[in-house]
Amino acid sequence: AQTVTQSQPEMSVQEAETVTLSCTYDTSESDYYLFWYKQPPSRQMILVIRQEAYKQQNATENRFSVNFQKAAKSFSLKISDSQLGDAAMYFCAYRFSWGSGNTPLVFGKGTRLSVIA
Amino acid sequence: DGGITQSPKYLFRKEGQNVTLSCEQNLNHDAMYWYRQDPGQGLRLIYYSQIVNDFQKGDIAEGYSVSREKKESFPLTVTSAQKNPTAFYLCASSIKQGAARGYTFGSGTRLTVV
């Protein structure tokens, strides 16, 4: 079974600084997708960034970027120029695609990020 | 606007009672999912459905039941067999071949046993 591990239950960062959240996963599949979701205090899940495993180039979305290491099965999230609004729970997730369907997302346990003013 | 609506936002249940959480989407998505969120546990899959009238158990299906009679609706019943139902429940949906797009999530239901 696929598993996703986030080894940092809590992290903190100074405003305007950079922070990296770690994620590793276990799979025997070659074609899959990885995601980072943000859950602010409102508890609404927000997609931050996604990565297709077949793409070697790391995904970026404004201040958010990933370091995707396929051989190491590692998918870390880097947040640059951290802002107070980045304070949230962050979840790493995985799914693979098959035939005409999808598998459900498998989530890590999350990392709670605090941003210090 | 298209989206997923979960209701109610807060729900209180007496021990021994069944309760049903509603999840409705108008996105024309094929697949729908139910997750349970507990502190320190992340999101754990309860049930999912890829098409109408079909659904599969997730990792923690015991004590829960679902139905998928309409494409738009995927209600979750928490039965009295679920011994620790107090949690935050999230519903999500996705298109059938949209693995790269992830999910659209509802805003969740907080269930508390009193």
Short mmCIF file of C-alpha atoms in Angstrom, two decimals:
data_model
loop_
_atom_site.label_atom_id
_atom_site.label_comp_id
_atom_site.label_asym_id
_atom_site.label_seq_id
_atom_site.Cartn_x
_atom_site.Cartn_y
_atom_site.Cartn_z
CA ALA A 1 0.00 0.00 0.00
CA GLN A 2 1.10 3.50 -0.73
CA THR A 3 2.11 5.60 2.25
CA VAL A 4 2.98 9.25 2.72
CA THR A 5 5.19 10.40 5.58
CA GLN A 6 5.58 13.91 6.90
CA SER A 7 8.27 13.75 9.55
CA GLN A 8 7.81 17.28 10.93
CA PRO A 9 4.60 17.63 12.98
CA GLU A 10 5.31 21.32 13.59
CA MET A 11 7.51 23.96 12.02
CA SER A 12 7.94 27.69 12.50
CA VAL A 13 9.39 30.42 10.33
CA GLN A 14 10.04 34.12 10.68
CA GLU A 15 8.02 36.37 8.43
CA ALA A 16 9.81 37.01 5.10
CA GLU A 17 12.09 34.00 5.60
CA THR A 18 12.11 30.67 3.74
CA VAL A 19 10.94 27.34 5.12
CA THR A 20 10.97 23.81 3.72
CA LEU A 21 8.44 21.14 4.64
CA SER A 22 9.45 17.52 4.09
CA CYS A 23 7.46 14.67 2.57
CA THR A 24 8.44 11.16 1.57
CA TYR A 25 6.26 8.51 0.01
CA ASP A 26 6.36 4.85 -0.77
CA THR A 27 5.07 3.41 -4.03
CA SER A 28 5.89 0.84 -6.66
CA GLU A 29 4.08 2.80 -9.36
CA SER A 30 5.90 4.83 -11.99
CA ASP A 31 3.07 7.13 -13.06
CA TYR A 32 1.63 9.14 -10.21
CA TYR A 33 0.89 12.62 -8.91
CA LEU A 34 1.91 14.48 -5.81
CA PHE A 35 0.19 17.40 -4.13
CA TRP A 36 0.56 19.85 -1.30
CA TYR A 37 -2.64 21.07 0.34
CA LYS A 38 -2.97 23.90 2.83
CA GLN A 39 -5.59 23.89 5.59
CA PRO A 40 -5.88 27.27 7.34
CA PRO A 41 -7.83 27.73 10.59
CA SER A 42 -11.05 27.86 8.55
CA ARG A 43 -10.32 24.17 7.76
CA GLN A 44 -11.01 24.68 4.06
CA MET A 45 -8.57 22.56 2.06
CA ILE A 46 -6.69 24.56 -0.57
CA LEU A 47 -4.48 23.09 -3.29
CA VAL A 48 -1.07 24.74 -3.13
CA ILE A 49 0.93 22.94 -5.79
CA ARG A 50 1.01 19.68 -7.75
CA GLN A 51 3.71 17.62 -9.48
CA GLU A 52 3.42 14.95 -12.16
CA ALA A 53 5.94 12.18 -11.60
CA TYR A 54 6.83 11.98 -15.29
CA LYS A 55 7.98 15.61 -15.26
CA GLN A 56 11.57 16.16 -14.21
CA GLN A 57 11.10 19.89 -13.79
CA ASN A 58 10.06 20.96 -10.30
CA ALA A 59 6.71 22.71 -10.07
CA THR A 60 6.50 26.31 -8.91
CA GLU A 61 3.54 28.53 -8.01
CA ASN A 62 4.58 32.06 -7.06
CA ARG A 63 6.29 31.78 -3.63
CA PHE A 64 5.75 28.02 -3.45
CA SER A 65 8.05 25.50 -5.09
CA VAL A 66 8.82 21.82 -4.70
CA ASN A 67 11.95 19.73 -4.73
CA PHE A 68 10.88 16.46 -6.34
CA GLN A 69 13.41 13.65 -6.07
CA LYS A 70 11.78 10.64 -7.76
CA ALA A 71 14.51 8.13 -7.00
CA ALA A 72 14.53 9.10 -3.35
CA LYS A 73 10.71 9.32 -3.28
CA SER A 74 10.92 12.74 -1.73
CA PHE A 75 8.65 15.73 -2.36
CA SER A 76 9.46 18.77 -0.21
CA LEU A 77 7.66 22.11 -0.28
CA LYS A 78 9.59 25.37 -0.09
CA ILE A 79 7.80 28.55 0.91
CA SER A 80 9.74 31.72 0.15
CA ASP A 81 9.13 35.15 1.65
CA SER A 82 6.80 33.64 4.26
CA GLN A 83 3.71 35.63 5.11
CA LEU A 84 1.40 35.56 8.13
CA GLY A 85 -1.30 34.11 5.91
CA ASP A 86 0.87 31.06 5.24
CA ALA A 87 0.26 29.85 8.80
CA ALA A 88 -1.72 26.64 8.40
CA MET A 89 -1.60 22.86 8.41
CA TYR A 90 0.08 21.52 5.28
CA PHE A 91 -0.66 18.07 3.91
CA CYS A 92 1.33 16.14 1.37
CA ALA A 93 -0.72 13.75 -0.78
CA TYR A 94 -0.21 11.11 -3.47
CA ARG A 95 -2.34 9.35 -6.04
CA PHE A 96 -1.72 7.27 -9.12
CA SER A 97 -3.73 7.00 -12.29
CA TRP A 98 -4.80 3.78 -13.94
CA GLY A 99 -6.80 3.02 -17.07
CA SER A 100 -10.01 4.97 -16.99
CA GLY A 101 -10.03 5.80 -13.30
CA ASN A 102 -8.16 7.31 -10.40
CA THR A 103 -7.13 6.10 -7.02
CA PRO A 104 -8.08 8.11 -3.96
CA LEU A 105 -5.57 10.56 -2.56
CA VAL A 106 -3.37 9.22 0.22
CA PHE A 107 -2.46 11.92 2.73
CA GLY A 108 0.36 12.39 5.19
CA LYS A 109 -0.37 13.34 8.77
CA GLY A 110 0.41 16.98 8.17
CA THR A 111 2.83 19.67 9.29
CA ARG A 112 1.56 22.64 11.26
CA LEU A 113 3.38 25.78 10.14
CA SER A 114 3.53 28.85 12.36
CA VAL A 115 4.71 32.20 11.01
CA ILE A 116 6.32 34.55 13.49
CA ALA A 117 5.95 38.28 12.92
CA ASP B 1 -20.92 28.88 -8.82
CA GLY B 2 -19.91 25.24 -8.87
CA GLY B 3 -18.72 23.58 -5.72
CA ILE B 4 -19.30 21.07 -2.97
CA THR B 5 -21.72 21.71 -0.15
CA GLN B 6 -21.47 19.83 3.12
CA SER B 7 -24.16 20.14 5.73
CA PRO B 8 -24.55 20.67 8.52
CA LYS B 9 -21.38 22.51 9.55
CA TYR B 10 -21.74 21.28 13.15
CA LEU B 11 -23.58 18.14 14.24
CA PHE B 12 -24.17 16.70 17.67
CA ARG B 13 -25.09 13.07 18.21
CA LYS B 14 -26.19 11.18 21.22
CA GLU B 15 -24.52 7.87 21.84
CA GLY B 16 -26.35 5.04 20.10
CA GLN B 17 -27.84 7.23 17.38
CA ASN B 18 -27.18 7.11 13.66
CA VAL B 19 -26.53 10.41 11.92
CA THR B 20 -26.19 11.29 8.24
CA LEU B 21 -23.80 13.87 6.84
CA SER B 22 -24.77 15.44 3.56
CA CYS B 23 -22.45 16.07 0.61
CA GLU B 24 -23.73 17.58 -2.63
CA GLN B 25 -21.73 18.73 -5.67
CA ASN B 26 -22.74 20.57 -8.84
CA LEU B 27 -19.41 20.17 -10.61
CA ASN B 28 -20.51 17.15 -12.66
CA HIS B 29 -17.66 15.20 -11.06
CA ASP B 30 -17.76 11.43 -11.35
CA ALA B 31 -15.89 10.48 -8.20
CA MET B 32 -16.67 11.42 -4.61
CA TYR B 33 -14.84 10.71 -1.37
CA TRP B 34 -15.27 10.86 2.39
CA TYR B 35 -12.36 11.46 4.75
CA ARG B 36 -12.11 11.67 8.49
CA GLN B 37 -9.68 14.09 10.12
CA ASP B 38 -8.43 13.68 13.69
CA PRO B 39 -5.63 15.68 15.34
CA GLY B 40 -2.26 14.22 14.41
CA GLN B 41 -3.80 11.64 12.07
CA GLY B 42 -4.07 13.51 8.81
CA LEU B 43 -6.97 12.62 6.51
CA ARG B 44 -8.05 9.00 6.47
CA LEU B 45 -10.27 7.58 3.74
CA ILE B 46 -13.64 6.21 4.80
CA TYR B 47 -15.43 5.45 1.51
CA TYR B 48 -15.25 6.52 -2.10
CA SER B 49 -17.37 6.19 -5.20
CA GLN B 50 -16.22 6.33 -8.82
CA ILE B 51 -19.68 6.05 -10.40
CA VAL B 52 -23.34 6.08 -9.43
CA ASN B 53 -24.57 3.01 -7.54
CA ASP B 54 -21.03 1.85 -6.81
CA PHE B 55 -18.68 2.56 -3.91
CA GLN B 56 -15.63 1.07 -2.21
CA LYS B 57 -14.45 0.89 1.37
CA GLY B 58 -11.49 2.95 2.41
CA ASP B 59 -9.08 2.37 5.26
CA ILE B 60 -11.52 3.06 8.12
CA ALA B 61 -14.98 2.04 6.81
CA GLU B 62 -16.12 0.16 9.93
CA GLY B 63 -19.11 1.87 11.54
CA TYR B 64 -19.91 3.95 8.46
CA SER B 65 -22.18 3.50 5.45
CA VAL B 66 -22.73 5.43 2.21
CA SER B 67 -24.98 5.51 -0.82
CA ARG B 68 -24.55 6.94 -4.30
CA GLU B 69 -27.99 7.04 -5.89
CA LYS B 70 -27.31 10.28 -7.75
CA LYS B 71 -24.16 11.63 -9.30
CA GLU B 72 -24.47 14.83 -7.28
CA SER B 73 -24.93 13.29 -3.85
CA PHE B 74 -22.83 11.07 -1.59
CA PRO B 75 -24.25 11.02 1.95
CA LEU B 76 -22.32 9.42 4.80
CA THR B 77 -24.11 7.71 7.69
CA VAL B 78 -22.26 7.35 10.96
CA THR B 79 -23.82 4.39 12.69
CA SER B 80 -23.94 3.45 16.35
CA ALA B 81 -21.29 0.83 15.56
CA GLN B 82 -18.71 3.60 15.16
CA LYS B 83 -17.26 3.75 18.67
CA ASN B 84 -15.40 7.04 18.40
CA PRO B 85 -17.22 9.19 15.87
CA THR B 86 -16.20 12.62 17.18
CA ALA B 87 -14.11 14.08 14.35
CA PHE B 88 -14.03 16.47 11.43
CA TYR B 89 -15.41 14.96 8.21
CA LEU B 90 -14.42 16.15 4.76
CA CYS B 91 -16.13 15.33 1.48
CA ALA B 92 -14.34 15.76 -1.85
CA SER B 93 -14.90 15.13 -5.54
CA SER B 94 -12.88 14.75 -8.72
CA ILE B 95 -13.45 14.10 -12.40
CA LYS B 96 -13.01 10.52 -13.56
CA GLN B 97 -9.74 10.96 -15.37
CA GLY B 98 -8.49 13.99 -13.52
CA ALA B 99 -5.74 12.41 -11.45
CA ALA B 100 -3.52 15.42 -12.02
CA ARG B 101 -6.10 17.87 -10.75
CA GLY B 102 -6.52 16.56 -7.26
CA TYR B 103 -9.77 17.16 -5.44
CA THR B 104 -12.33 19.82 -4.85
CA PHE B 105 -13.17 19.79 -1.14
CA GLY B 106 -16.25 20.73 0.82
CA SER B 107 -15.97 22.89 3.91
CA GLY B 108 -16.43 19.98 6.31
CA THR B 109 -18.73 18.84 9.10
CA ARG B 110 -17.67 18.74 12.72
CA LEU B 111 -19.40 15.83 14.46
CA THR B 112 -19.47 15.66 18.24
CA VAL B 113 -20.91 12.89 20.39
CA VAL B 114 -22.65 14.23 23.48
#
